Amino acid sequence: MVRLRDGQWMTAEGMKVDYAEEVYDIASQEDQQAMSLLCPTKKVLSRGDSLNLPTITVDLKAEMDGVISVEATHFAGAQNKGPHFDLFPDGQPSISGKIVKSGKGTTLESGSVAVTISSDPHTFNLEFHSTDRSQTLTTLGHRSTGYAVTPYPSNPMQLGDLRDFKHYMFLQTNLSVGESVHGLGERFGAWNKVGQAVTLWNSDGGTSSDQAYKNVPFWMSNKGYGVFIDNPGRIEMEIGSERCCRVQTTIESQRLKMYIIYGPTPKDILKRYSALTGRPGKVPAWSYGLWLSTSFTTNYDEKTVTSFLEGMKARNTPVEVFHFDCFWMKAFTWTDFVFDSERFPDPKGQIARIKESGLCKKVCVWINPYIAQHGAAFKHAAEKGYLLKRKNGDIWQWDLWQAGMGLLDVTNPEAAAWYVECLDGLFDKGVDAIKTDFGERIPTQDVQWFDETVDPIRMHNYYSFVYNQIVYRALQKRFGDDQAVLFARASTAGCQRFPLQWGGDCESTPEAFAESIRGGLSLGISGFSFWSCDIGGFEGYPPPWIYKRWVAMGLLCSHSRLHGSNSYRVPWTVDDDDKTEEGCSKTLAKWTALKNRLMPYIISQAAESIAGGLPLSLRSVALEFPNDPTAWYIERQFMLGSQILAAPIFQESGEVEFYLPKGKWTSYFTNEVKSGPGWFKEKHAFGTLPLYVRENTVLVLGNRSQAGTVYDYTKDVEVALYQVSIGAKAILVNNEGEEIGELVVGADGKLTDTSILTGDVKISEVGRSLDGDAPISITSW
């Protein structure tokens, strides 16, 4: 970690720190879109003070309605190497900036947000606020903006050669009383980041560490604004830690740029953020169904795969996607795109057979961008120059993960084209989706990328964007723009455009279960709509109760996958094929059926989530109830869309404590109504958890007998009304994700028109019909 100070009074040992001490001059652009501030690093009280004095340039620009960028620069002559985030991919919205001068200072307005530079003499203070001044967002105040050099130079002339020094830029935004900070990618620690030191650097560290697979330089405050840091390199964050009242952002560079994004609501912030970095991609209906994996190091072949799928079918648990993990290829050959001929002698035929028999709809296979030396692909890629090189021209290799592995050079267009050709070969065999694993361990020292203009440090995190983009576009080209599905681990800002992501390597413990939920919540508030995790945990052997509690949560994620490391995740292997109602098999069947039945609601909420850059699930309670202070500290429960709240259970006993915000909430399982705000305690068997429907909800449910996630969401449905009032509605979407109509509640509390529905339609006016439900037991305690 980079620390600038030793406590409040002293600078850190060996660190020279200079701050912008005043705004000496303000230069405005004629179009009123931007201002440039000249900021000396000490107060200029006489003409002589301007000599031998470093300055910092602070550039402010109106970027779009509600968004202002701020960039601090020391030496402007430094190269601004790539890669750069692909911003405004759908085009930058037009904005008419405005500069206003008053007694309070000079203000740059950008639609609903503004920044005011204080007019007080010899002062550095930038206040970000709503244009109508109803809300102060944050400030860059006294000694908040500057640069640092280490080691401390004994003579200024030493800095004529910066090769022996590290030069950092920093910005410190103010944290107000009661402010909390959330996001920064998929992080598994406390959801509120205040008090944490966070390094944004993609790492393969599992879910029980402060490292993250998906580092996203965007965070959101509960005070109505967000901050996007426009740098894909290594970013050091001190969030109410080094300075308890500030969020400090530090990078090794000569410039640092960030965007202040106004809400005022969290949903407004995410909508603007997704306009800046890209809206989430759309996924097909089949992808929401259950995914079943071979697991990682388990022993399997064609016979094993068939037996798993037949076993799931016999237990009334339809599998939408079957996933072949690493060992579909031979050991020491990953990733050469060649099926192990001994275990899978006819992969194309096998895939066709399991689909034709109805055992699954789609097939996914595992890949990564690392090319092992002993695989057939390595020699070809090496000869063609498709692999990353060292500075002396050697291919960059090491023995971590795969013996002698090289790394696909994604900056080489010919290498990317070759990789796509390899993917096309898989598609020809019947593969429909790709798991893009790894992509975090990207070297930064002694490397030479094909594109010589890129900075290796900035390529480390950004590699995940290009890698996933290459695979996603190949899927789109083969299957259609809205039919592409990958399953990615490494990500950064913008990767929400290439769905979907999963949470990485978690242990089979209740603590890791909770870690996964925090990771999903954190990624969701970082602009990602779709997320999954390894149900039951990846590492270890989940005890049956952990498996079943995780199944309940996992089938309420946007996407649901059973996957493990060295043990299978088919339910009968977890509990010796317990055939009772409380066994793993029947528990999985119940929750899979529930998700299938919720598909009319899920697919409609997905469309809304994509449009707004919102998480479908796991969605923080705070996104729906931003004015509830408690909601900003809830990290053990989540929303599925905007209308359904779920509280996972972490105890074998089934005891759970959960929070319901203001309003009336109806239990999905019993139709019991509770009133919030308040905390509640319940005890559940394995077939239920606290699943509450928000008041004023029109919930469309598929037919109970419906198997799978792809069907007609208007036929033979049940429409359940939950504490509705006039105007309550449900938007109906077909299984292609296209809006086809809506159901609206009239003045009499009934639906005004149901002609869009077909078949045997049931209208339930006080929650859903419980006829046909198996007996359940939920008690309060």
XYZ file of C-alpha atoms in Angstrom, residues 110-755:
646
model
C -23.060 20.209 -15.993
C -26.800 19.781 -16.006
C -27.862 18.698 -12.525
C -24.362 18.742 -10.982
C -21.883 21.549 -10.442
C -18.501 22.307 -8.934
C -17.677 25.614 -7.279
C -14.124 26.912 -6.809
C -13.969 29.031 -3.669
C -13.337 32.736 -4.182
C -11.543 33.025 -0.839
C -7.976 34.256 -1.436
C -5.065 31.836 -1.192
C -7.440 28.895 -0.793
C -7.844 25.547 -2.500
C -11.411 24.317 -2.117
C -13.565 22.670 -4.757
C -17.131 21.868 -3.706
C -19.186 19.414 -5.748
C -22.932 19.921 -5.334
C -26.267 19.687 -7.065
C -26.764 22.639 -9.368
C -29.747 23.815 -7.345
C -27.511 23.637 -4.237
C -29.980 21.405 -2.424
C -27.271 18.830 -1.817
C -23.528 18.981 -1.185
C -21.837 15.853 -2.506
C -18.177 16.087 -1.550
C -15.229 18.458 -1.639
C -11.589 18.567 -2.595
C -10.474 20.732 0.275
C -7.302 21.796 2.038
C -4.342 19.558 1.157
C -6.499 17.112 -0.780
C -4.841 17.273 -4.197
C -1.209 16.823 -5.066
C 1.712 14.563 -5.817
C 4.283 12.597 -3.877
C 7.816 11.472 -4.654
C 9.790 8.688 -3.003
C 12.533 8.345 -1.935
C 12.750 11.869 -0.592
C 15.145 13.823 -2.866
C 17.892 15.619 -0.980
C 18.259 18.097 -3.853
C 15.567 19.175 -6.358
C 18.024 18.590 -9.199
C 17.897 14.861 -8.476
C 14.444 14.843 -10.038
C 16.001 15.586 -13.395
C 16.307 11.795 -13.612
C 13.038 10.266 -12.427
C 14.076 6.690 -13.150
C 15.215 6.212 -9.570
C 12.035 7.689 -8.073
C 8.393 6.811 -7.844
C 5.992 9.634 -8.599
C 2.394 9.451 -7.376
C -0.661 11.615 -7.962
C -3.453 11.662 -5.413
C -6.907 13.085 -4.822
C -8.729 13.034 -1.475
C -12.495 13.530 -1.542
C -14.157 14.393 1.739
C -16.195 11.847 3.715
C -19.041 13.501 5.589
C -20.512 12.304 8.878
C -22.393 9.041 8.418
C -21.153 8.529 4.860
C -20.555 5.019 3.570
C -18.745 3.770 0.461
C -19.646 0.750 -1.666
C -18.487 -0.959 -4.849
C -14.941 -1.099 -6.272
C -15.736 -4.392 -7.979
C -16.303 -7.816 -6.504
C -14.904 -7.505 -3.010
C -15.479 -10.105 -0.336
C -14.835 -8.078 2.817
C -17.322 -5.790 4.543
C -19.727 -4.263 2.032
C -19.227 -0.786 3.480
C -15.626 0.028 2.575
C -15.085 2.865 5.064
C -12.075 1.986 7.194
C -10.537 -0.242 4.523
C -7.378 0.086 2.433
C -8.130 -1.320 -1.032
C -5.743 -2.048 -3.885
C -7.390 -2.246 -7.305
C -5.243 -4.942 -8.881
C -6.728 -8.109 -10.366
C -5.487 -11.118 -8.415
C -6.269 -14.809 -8.080
C -6.696 -14.716 -4.318
C -9.914 -16.622 -3.649
C -12.857 -15.152 -1.777
C -11.324 -15.175 1.713
C -8.824 -12.374 1.167
C -8.632 -8.679 0.442
C -7.677 -9.462 -3.157
C -10.240 -9.458 -5.952
C -10.688 -11.018 -9.373
C -12.787 -8.097 -10.543
C -11.415 -4.685 -9.650
C -13.637 -1.872 -10.859
C -12.463 1.697 -10.170
C -15.951 2.930 -9.350
C -17.508 3.510 -5.976
C -20.815 4.825 -4.750
C -21.583 6.905 -1.681
C -24.819 6.769 0.287
C -24.820 10.569 -0.016
C -26.071 10.577 -3.601
C -22.980 10.436 -5.785
C -20.450 8.039 -7.278
C -16.828 8.315 -8.398
C -15.250 6.638 -11.419
C -11.424 6.652 -11.541
C -10.339 6.764 -15.169
C -7.240 4.592 -14.953
C -7.034 0.806 -15.569
C -3.714 0.514 -13.740
C -2.892 -0.142 -10.112
C -4.907 2.156 -7.860
C -4.364 2.455 -4.124
C -7.399 3.471 -2.085
C -7.456 4.595 1.532
C -11.154 4.819 2.407
C -11.540 6.617 5.694
C -8.389 4.857 6.804
C -5.233 6.937 6.350
C -7.385 10.025 6.751
C -10.582 9.072 8.559
C -12.583 11.829 6.867
C -11.401 11.223 3.305
C -11.328 8.770 0.432
C -7.775 8.886 -0.882
C -7.003 7.722 -4.425
C -3.343 7.302 -5.382
C -1.715 6.130 -8.627
C 1.874 6.047 -9.828
C 1.614 8.570 -12.650
C 1.875 12.235 -13.522
C -1.904 12.610 -13.878
C -5.043 11.340 -12.198
C -8.548 11.700 -13.594
C -11.880 10.865 -12.053
C -15.537 11.484 -12.798
C -17.948 12.753 -10.142
C -21.372 11.235 -10.935
C -24.442 12.746 -9.326
C -27.643 10.824 -8.561
C -29.420 11.827 -6.490
C -30.599 8.200 -6.183
C -28.356 5.135 -6.462
C -30.275 4.074 -9.552
C -29.626 7.466 -11.167
C -25.915 7.084 -10.410
C -25.731 3.626 -11.998
C -27.650 4.745 -15.063
C -25.163 7.547 -15.648
C -22.196 5.309 -14.843
C -23.378 2.734 -17.369
C -23.704 5.470 -20.019
C -20.062 6.265 -19.282
C -18.617 2.727 -19.279
C -21.287 0.736 -21.140
C -24.611 -0.865 -20.379
C -24.763 -4.553 -19.447
C -25.253 -6.956 -22.310
C -28.426 -8.977 -22.758
C -28.471 -12.722 -22.090
C -30.853 -15.375 -23.464
C -33.574 -16.990 -21.349
C -31.885 -20.398 -21.274
C -28.889 -18.955 -19.442
C -31.003 -18.249 -16.315
C -31.599 -21.976 -15.809
C -29.503 -24.427 -13.822
C -25.914 -24.984 -14.949
C -24.231 -28.253 -13.957
C -20.452 -28.685 -14.044
C -18.127 -31.676 -14.075
C -16.198 -29.841 -11.336
C -12.454 -29.214 -11.651
C -10.055 -32.064 -10.831
C -12.696 -34.775 -10.621
C -12.399 -37.901 -12.772
C -14.950 -37.882 -15.595
C -15.563 -38.993 -19.146
C -18.507 -39.300 -21.521
C -20.132 -41.995 -19.408
C -19.835 -39.840 -16.267
C -21.380 -36.834 -17.987
C -24.322 -38.859 -19.250
C -24.910 -40.436 -15.842
C -24.962 -37.007 -14.173
C -27.506 -35.629 -16.615
C -29.682 -38.718 -16.454
C -29.551 -38.600 -12.656
C -30.666 -34.974 -12.625
C -33.532 -35.732 -15.007
C -34.655 -38.674 -12.866
C -34.766 -36.322 -9.866
C -36.977 -33.754 -11.661
C -34.205 -31.173 -11.894
C -33.843 -29.933 -15.488
C -30.339 -28.868 -16.491
C -30.231 -26.032 -19.013
C -26.447 -25.911 -19.447
C -23.847 -28.616 -18.934
C -20.318 -27.370 -18.361
C -17.096 -29.266 -19.136
C -14.366 -27.925 -16.864
C -10.583 -27.987 -17.488
C -10.006 -31.702 -18.026
C -11.997 -31.878 -21.229
C -8.451 -31.267 -22.480
C -5.489 -33.458 -21.526
C -3.265 -32.467 -18.630
C -0.299 -30.228 -19.542
C -2.030 -29.100 -22.768
C -4.375 -26.333 -21.601
C -5.540 -24.325 -23.534
C -5.096 -26.113 -26.872
C -8.838 -26.437 -27.650
C -8.514 -30.204 -28.261
C -10.837 -32.668 -26.496
C -9.093 -35.523 -24.705
C -9.590 -38.260 -27.313
C -9.359 -41.069 -24.757
C -12.149 -39.755 -22.565
C -14.172 -37.992 -25.253
C -13.576 -39.860 -28.529
C -16.550 -38.196 -30.255
C -17.178 -34.800 -28.669
C -19.378 -33.485 -31.473
C -21.480 -36.617 -31.426
C -21.660 -36.665 -27.636
C -22.806 -33.064 -27.428
C -25.451 -33.710 -30.082
C -26.684 -36.796 -28.238
C -27.138 -35.151 -24.843
C -29.006 -32.256 -26.451
C -31.221 -34.451 -28.623
C -32.114 -36.621 -25.637
C -33.298 -33.553 -23.740
C -30.713 -33.966 -20.986
C -29.600 -30.357 -21.417
C -30.199 -27.489 -23.834
C -26.717 -26.001 -24.099
C -23.066 -26.897 -23.520
C -20.280 -24.746 -22.077
C -16.538 -25.451 -21.954
C -13.699 -23.979 -19.904
C -10.815 -22.025 -21.449
C -8.244 -19.473 -20.371
C -5.735 -17.224 -22.167
C -2.717 -19.215 -20.947
C -1.198 -21.533 -23.549
C 0.728 -24.493 -22.115
C 4.040 -25.385 -23.750
C 3.099 -29.059 -24.223
C -0.178 -28.348 -26.035
C -0.524 -28.354 -29.796
C -1.464 -24.673 -29.776
C 1.780 -23.419 -28.228
C 4.126 -24.178 -31.114
C 1.830 -22.563 -33.656
C 1.192 -19.481 -31.511
C 4.908 -19.108 -30.741
C 5.934 -19.344 -34.389
C 3.336 -16.778 -35.427
C 4.194 -14.300 -32.678
C 0.830 -14.602 -30.923
C 2.285 -14.855 -27.414
C 3.510 -12.107 -25.105
C 7.274 -11.596 -25.275
C 10.037 -10.490 -22.966
C 12.017 -7.369 -23.765
C 14.865 -9.462 -25.238
C 12.491 -11.117 -27.703
C 11.975 -14.398 -25.836
C 8.446 -15.604 -25.280
C 7.348 -14.727 -21.755
C 6.888 -18.015 -19.905
C 6.661 -19.421 -16.404
C 5.606 -22.670 -14.748
C 2.854 -21.278 -12.526
C -0.469 -23.005 -13.271
C 0.678 -24.648 -16.521
C 4.185 -25.921 -17.377
C 5.995 -23.438 -19.604
C 2.819 -21.517 -20.293
C 2.726 -18.493 -22.532
C 0.127 -15.738 -22.592
C -2.075 -14.765 -25.523
C -1.028 -11.291 -26.665
C -4.441 -9.688 -26.978
C -2.919 -6.493 -28.389
C -1.951 -8.409 -31.547
C -4.953 -8.433 -33.944
C -3.671 -11.575 -35.670
C -3.375 -13.366 -32.330
C -6.949 -12.404 -31.472
C -8.146 -13.635 -34.878
C -6.357 -16.975 -34.361
C -7.939 -17.352 -30.924
C -11.365 -16.779 -32.477
C -10.623 -19.476 -35.075
C -9.955 -21.869 -32.198
C -13.264 -20.890 -30.609
C -15.062 -21.437 -33.914
C -13.771 -24.994 -33.872
C -15.519 -25.500 -30.519
C -18.719 -23.946 -31.794
C -18.624 -26.338 -34.754
C -18.660 -29.210 -32.247
C -21.818 -27.892 -30.592
C -20.394 -25.699 -27.810
C -22.756 -22.803 -27.023
C -21.086 -20.891 -24.184
C -17.556 -20.301 -22.927
C -16.183 -20.054 -19.407
C -13.356 -17.499 -19.616
C -11.363 -18.410 -16.551
C -8.224 -16.707 -15.190
C -6.829 -13.576 -16.824
C -5.685 -12.072 -13.499
C -2.001 -13.044 -13.400
C -0.882 -10.701 -16.154
C 2.841 -9.867 -15.888
C 4.062 -6.290 -15.760
C 7.872 -6.681 -15.612
C 10.206 -7.627 -18.458
C 7.358 -7.765 -20.970
C 6.911 -6.331 -24.444
C 3.408 -6.236 -25.844
C 2.818 -6.347 -29.599
C 1.266 -2.894 -29.270
C 4.273 -0.928 -28.070
C 2.142 2.039 -27.031
C 0.600 0.257 -24.051
C 1.849 0.527 -20.487
C 2.314 -2.940 -18.898
C 0.961 -1.699 -15.566
C -2.246 -0.469 -17.208
C -2.527 -3.717 -19.187
C -2.685 -5.832 -16.031
C -6.326 -5.127 -15.162
C -7.356 -4.105 -18.664
C -6.337 -7.476 -20.074
C -9.583 -8.916 -18.706
C -11.602 -6.437 -20.777
C -9.908 -7.334 -24.070
C -9.850 -11.083 -23.340
C -13.564 -11.205 -22.527
C -14.403 -8.914 -25.429
C -12.639 -11.196 -27.913
C -14.573 -14.248 -26.725
C -17.882 -12.418 -26.373
C -17.737 -10.997 -29.891
C -16.904 -14.453 -31.256
C -20.021 -15.794 -29.518
C -22.101 -12.928 -30.884
C -20.854 -13.515 -34.407
C -21.781 -17.192 -34.241
C -25.037 -17.104 -32.257
C -26.367 -13.532 -32.482
C -25.900 -10.336 -30.507
C -28.321 -11.240 -27.706
C -27.482 -14.959 -27.573
C -23.860 -14.657 -26.452
C -23.029 -15.977 -22.986
C -19.652 -16.289 -21.347
C -18.856 -17.128 -17.736
C -16.001 -14.833 -16.714
C -13.890 -14.616 -13.581
C -11.537 -11.669 -14.195
C -13.121 -8.320 -15.026
C -12.757 -4.579 -14.778
C -14.794 -1.489 -15.675
C -16.733 -2.081 -18.878
C -16.815 -5.879 -18.623
C -20.481 -5.652 -17.688
C -20.968 -5.392 -21.460
C -19.849 -9.030 -21.753
C -22.081 -11.027 -19.392
C -21.843 -12.923 -17.286
C -19.464 -13.071 -14.294
C -19.096 -15.520 -11.426
C -17.526 -15.168 -8.010
C -14.395 -17.287 -8.122
C -12.964 -19.816 -5.684
C -14.879 -19.969 -2.424
C -14.647 -22.516 0.360
C -17.504 -24.795 1.431
C -18.151 -22.983 4.717
C -20.844 -20.630 6.027
C -18.229 -17.876 6.231
C -17.376 -18.290 2.533
C -21.102 -18.401 1.767
C -21.408 -14.942 3.323
C -18.262 -13.784 1.510
C -19.807 -14.727 -1.812
C -22.922 -12.716 -1.060
C -20.828 -9.661 -0.182
C -18.903 -10.109 -3.431
C -22.105 -10.269 -5.459
C -23.553 -7.195 -3.752
C -20.323 -5.273 -4.301
C -20.076 -6.175 -7.995
C -23.749 -5.371 -8.487
C -23.309 -1.842 -7.214
C -20.312 -1.555 -9.582
C -22.592 -1.673 -12.646
C -22.877 -5.430 -13.361
C -26.375 -6.857 -13.931
C -25.597 -10.579 -13.899
C -23.636 -12.652 -11.399
C -23.291 -16.214 -10.186
C -21.262 -18.236 -7.695
C -20.186 -21.838 -7.130
C -23.188 -23.308 -5.330
C -22.025 -25.307 -2.332
C -18.594 -23.739 -2.453
C -15.687 -24.530 -4.773
C -13.042 -25.772 -2.353
C -13.641 -28.719 -0.062
C -16.538 -31.072 0.535
C -19.710 -29.215 1.534
C -21.678 -30.836 4.329
C -25.264 -31.443 3.202
C -26.683 -28.531 5.190
C -24.268 -26.024 3.601
C -25.052 -27.411 0.158
C -28.799 -27.052 0.680
C -28.648 -23.555 2.174
C -26.385 -22.464 -0.685
C -28.731 -24.053 -3.247
C -31.539 -21.820 -1.959
C -29.441 -18.681 -2.362
C -27.822 -19.805 -5.619
C -31.136 -20.368 -7.385
C -32.101 -16.796 -6.476
C -28.992 -15.357 -8.139
C -29.450 -14.128 -11.682
C -27.525 -17.235 -12.794
C -27.091 -20.532 -11.000
C -24.246 -23.032 -11.325
C -23.242 -26.160 -9.427
C -19.455 -26.373 -9.495
C -16.699 -27.692 -7.244
C -12.977 -28.350 -7.144
C -12.124 -31.949 -6.280
C -15.656 -33.199 -5.570
C -18.824 -33.424 -7.619
C -21.807 -31.160 -6.979
C -24.610 -33.435 -8.162
C -26.831 -33.681 -5.070
C -26.826 -37.433 -4.539
C -23.052 -37.466 -4.009
C -23.330 -34.924 -1.177
C -25.704 -36.806 1.147
C -25.495 -40.447 0.026
C -28.618 -39.986 -2.080
C -30.999 -39.017 0.703
C -34.418 -39.366 -0.964
C -36.436 -37.586 1.728
C -38.083 -34.188 1.293
C -35.202 -32.632 3.207
C -32.491 -34.360 1.142
C -30.176 -32.562 -1.248
C -31.876 -33.882 -4.395
C -35.398 -32.791 -3.519
C -34.154 -29.498 -2.106
C -32.382 -28.738 -5.380
C -35.455 -29.774 -7.366
C -37.682 -27.434 -5.321
C -35.483 -24.382 -5.762
C -34.881 -25.075 -9.450
C -38.654 -25.318 -9.946
C -39.146 -22.062 -8.048
C -36.699 -20.204 -10.267
C -38.308 -21.656 -13.390
C -41.691 -20.454 -12.128
C -40.313 -16.961 -11.442
C -39.022 -16.568 -15.001
C -41.770 -14.152 -16.221
C -40.752 -11.844 -13.379
C -37.003 -12.443 -13.765
C -36.893 -11.827 -17.509
C -38.897 -8.606 -17.092
C -36.639 -7.393 -14.298
C -33.592 -8.272 -16.403
C -34.726 -5.914 -19.153
C -35.134 -3.128 -16.602
C -31.733 -3.901 -15.078
C -29.946 -3.749 -18.430
C -31.564 -0.428 -19.306
C -30.526 1.124 -16.008
C -27.167 -0.540 -15.418
C -28.636 -2.202 -12.315
C -27.882 -5.562 -10.743
C -30.674 -8.083 -11.309
C -29.489 -10.221 -8.405
C -27.739 -9.771 -6.113
C -29.211 -6.287 -5.725
C -28.530 -4.370 -2.554
C -31.539 -3.432 -0.443
C -30.099 0.106 -0.469
C -30.695 0.449 -4.208
C -34.420 0.098 -3.574
C -34.546 1.906 -0.221
C -31.788 4.552 -0.362
C -33.404 6.709 2.322
C -33.332 3.882 4.857
C -30.027 4.233 6.773
C -30.101 0.569 7.802
C -30.264 -0.575 4.165
C -26.741 0.748 3.551
C -25.361 -1.704 6.120
C -27.309 -4.817 5.056
C -24.848 -7.339 3.584
C -26.439 -10.737 4.333
C -29.579 -10.359 2.241
C -30.478 -9.019 -1.170
C -33.187 -8.139 -3.647
C -34.033 -10.222 -6.700
C -35.070 -7.384 -8.956
C -37.025 -4.560 -7.382
C -39.904 -6.481 -5.792
C -38.608 -9.601 -4.035
C -36.329 -9.683 -0.976
C -34.347 -12.786 0.013
C -32.483 -13.516 3.237
C -30.130 -16.530 2.961
C -29.689 -18.769 5.992
C -26.242 -19.445 7.450
C -27.205 -21.803 10.262
C -27.766 -25.556 10.043
C -30.660 -25.067 12.454
C -32.458 -22.841 9.969
C -32.537 -19.848 12.291
C -32.200 -16.511 10.520
C -32.500 -12.840 11.435
C -33.380 -10.422 8.659
C -34.494 -6.853 8.018
C -37.553 -5.586 6.151
C -37.601 -1.907 5.114
C -40.670 0.306 5.443
C -43.863 -1.097 3.954
C -45.882 -4.276 3.886
C -44.123 -7.477 2.910
C -45.784 -10.787 2.082
C -44.077 -14.146 2.528
C -43.908 -15.925 -0.821
C -44.334 -19.263 0.915
C -47.170 -18.545 3.374
C -48.794 -15.218 2.330
C -48.191 -13.969 5.879
C -47.840 -10.173 5.883
C -45.207 -8.342 7.922
C -44.789 -4.589 8.279
C -41.438 -2.873 8.175
C -39.143 -1.285 9.039
C -37.926 -3.840 11.481
C -35.874 -6.921 12.232
C -37.480 -10.340 12.276
C -36.454 -13.858 13.259
C -37.615 -17.050 11.616
C -36.694 -20.726 11.506
C -36.826 -22.620 8.214
C -36.399 -26.129 6.883
C -34.353 -26.519 3.685
C -37.152 -25.864 1.200
C -37.736 -22.260 2.257
C -36.022 -19.091 3.416
C -37.294 -15.577 4.138
C -38.546 -14.645 0.663
C -40.765 -11.580 0.840
C -42.709 -9.792 -1.872
C -42.893 -6.021 -1.697
C -46.238 -4.281 -1.454
C -47.772 -2.980 -4.688
C -46.429 -5.921 -6.680
C -48.125 -7.628 -9.609
C -46.218 -10.913 -9.802
C -46.552 -13.112 -12.885
C -45.679 -16.759 -12.225
C -45.223 -19.590 -14.682
C -47.246 -22.782 -14.497
C -46.227 -25.136 -11.684
C -45.632 -27.984 -14.108
C -43.322 -25.934 -16.319
C -39.836 -27.466 -16.665
C -36.963 -25.218 -17.690
C -36.660 -21.470 -18.104
C -37.691 -21.062 -21.753
C -41.445 -21.062 -22.291
C -44.352 -18.738 -23.098
C -44.480 -16.295 -20.190
C -48.081 -15.285 -20.982
C -49.651 -18.750 -21.203
C -51.171 -20.730 -18.307
C -49.727 -18.272 -15.800
C -50.792 -17.163 -12.368
C -50.943 -13.441 -11.637
C -50.573 -12.756 -7.918
C -51.458 -9.364 -6.455
C -49.613 -8.243 -3.339
C -51.088 -5.315 -1.383
C -51.710 -3.457 -4.642
C -53.089 0.025 -5.243
C -54.221 1.768 -8.405
C -51.489 1.960 -11.026
C -49.497 -1.035 -9.840
C -48.313 -2.965 -12.863
C -46.203 -5.761 -14.260
C -44.421 -5.450 -17.585
C -44.684 -8.618 -19.659
C -41.661 -9.742 -21.638
C -41.387 -12.732 -23.969
C -38.621 -15.320 -23.802
C -36.565 -13.232 -26.224
C -36.547 -10.391 -23.698
C -38.865 -8.189 -25.769
C -41.593 -6.187 -24.065
C -45.049 -7.269 -25.235
C -47.428 -5.469 -22.885
C -48.346 -4.788 -19.295
C -50.849 -5.701 -16.614
C -52.212 -2.704 -14.675
C -54.296 -2.469 -11.500
C -57.390 -0.253 -11.751
C -59.281 1.797 -9.206
C -61.161 -1.266 -7.987
C -57.934 -3.064 -7.078
C -58.301 -5.508 -9.961
C -56.436 -5.876 -13.245
C -57.920 -3.674 -15.940
C -57.113 -5.906 -18.914
C -55.735 -9.443 -19.118
C -56.294 -10.051 -22.835
